[in-house]
Amino acid sequence: MLIELPLAILQAGMHILLDSSVYILFGILIAGLLKIVLNPDVIFHHLGRGRYSSVLKAALFGVPLPL
C-alpha cells in the first residue's frame, strides 16, 4: 500500500514521456533543420538591431511558436 503511490506516479510519468517523445524528436529535428538553413547574419539583420521593428518582427514570429 505504501509503495503503490510512488509506483503509480512513476508509471504516469513514463506514460507522459512516451506520449510526448514523438513531439520532442520532431521539435529537435525542426530545430536542427532551422540551424542548418538559417544564416545567423540574416537573423541578426532582421532581429538584432534593437529597433522597434526588430521587436515587432520577433513578436510576430514568436506568436505561433506555442501552437
Tab-separated table of C-alpha atoms in Angstrom:
chain	number	residue	atom	x	y	z
A	1	MET	CA	0.000	0.000	0.000
A	2	LEU	CA	2.825	2.406	0.794
A	3	ILE	CA	4.634	1.605	-2.444
A	4	GLU	CA	1.586	1.888	-4.713
A	5	LEU	CA	1.530	5.687	-4.874
A	6	PRO	CA	5.193	6.149	-5.902
A	7	LEU	CA	4.822	3.382	-8.488
A	8	ALA	CA	1.676	4.996	-9.876
A	9	ILE	CA	3.496	8.333	-10.118
A	10	LEU	CA	6.434	6.715	-11.928
A	11	GLN	CA	4.110	4.893	-14.316
A	12	ALA	CA	2.199	8.089	-15.085
A	13	GLY	CA	5.453	9.957	-15.681
A	14	MET	CA	6.715	7.258	-18.015
A	15	HIS	CA	3.406	7.276	-19.883
A	16	ILE	CA	3.623	11.057	-20.374
A	17	LEU	CA	7.245	10.776	-21.514
A	18	LEU	CA	6.406	8.072	-24.054
A	19	ASP	CA	3.405	10.011	-25.363
A	20	SER	CA	5.421	13.193	-25.836
A	21	SER	CA	8.586	11.581	-27.229
A	22	VAL	CA	7.430	11.836	-30.856
A	23	TYR	CA	6.799	15.571	-30.489
A	24	ILE	CA	10.118	16.116	-28.724
A	25	LEU	CA	12.001	14.333	-31.510
A	26	PHE	CA	10.071	16.287	-34.143
A	27	GLY	CA	10.966	19.552	-32.407
A	28	ILE	CA	14.641	18.593	-32.267
A	29	LEU	CA	14.550	17.743	-35.979
A	30	ILE	CA	12.936	21.069	-36.888
A	31	ALA	CA	15.432	22.970	-34.703
A	32	GLY	CA	18.330	21.203	-36.402
A	33	LEU	CA	16.985	21.980	-39.853
A	34	LEU	CA	16.495	25.634	-38.937
A	35	LYS	CA	20.048	25.778	-37.600
A	36	ILE	CA	21.354	24.451	-40.928
A	37	VAL	CA	19.119	26.545	-43.200
A	38	LEU	CA	19.041	29.936	-41.472
A	39	ASN	CA	22.098	32.152	-41.659
A	40	PRO	CA	22.886	33.944	-38.343
A	41	ASP	CA	23.750	37.146	-40.218
A	42	VAL	CA	20.271	37.313	-41.741
A	43	ILE	CA	18.658	36.772	-38.346
A	44	PHE	CA	20.852	39.480	-36.799
A	45	HIS	CA	19.975	41.838	-39.653
A	46	HIS	CA	16.243	41.453	-39.003
A	47	LEU	CA	16.127	40.939	-35.232
A	48	GLY	CA	19.382	42.139	-33.705
A	49	ARG	CA	19.366	45.878	-34.201
A	50	GLY	CA	17.323	46.814	-31.127
A	51	ARG	CA	14.805	48.887	-33.051
A	52	TYR	CA	11.057	48.784	-32.670
A	53	SER	CA	10.738	46.963	-35.981
A	54	SER	CA	13.035	44.209	-34.682
A	55	VAL	CA	10.870	43.791	-31.599
A	56	LEU	CA	7.720	43.716	-33.714
A	57	LYS	CA	9.192	41.096	-36.075
A	58	ALA	CA	10.334	38.944	-33.147
A	59	ALA	CA	6.912	39.191	-31.508
A	60	LEU	CA	5.099	38.284	-34.723
A	61	PHE	CA	7.438	35.364	-35.325
A	62	GLY	CA	7.099	34.153	-31.736
A	63	VAL	CA	3.298	34.211	-31.545
A	64	PRO	CA	2.670	30.914	-33.414
A	65	LEU	CA	5.523	29.039	-31.701
A	66	PRO	CA	3.445	27.665	-28.785
A	67	LEU	CA	0.839	26.418	-31.234
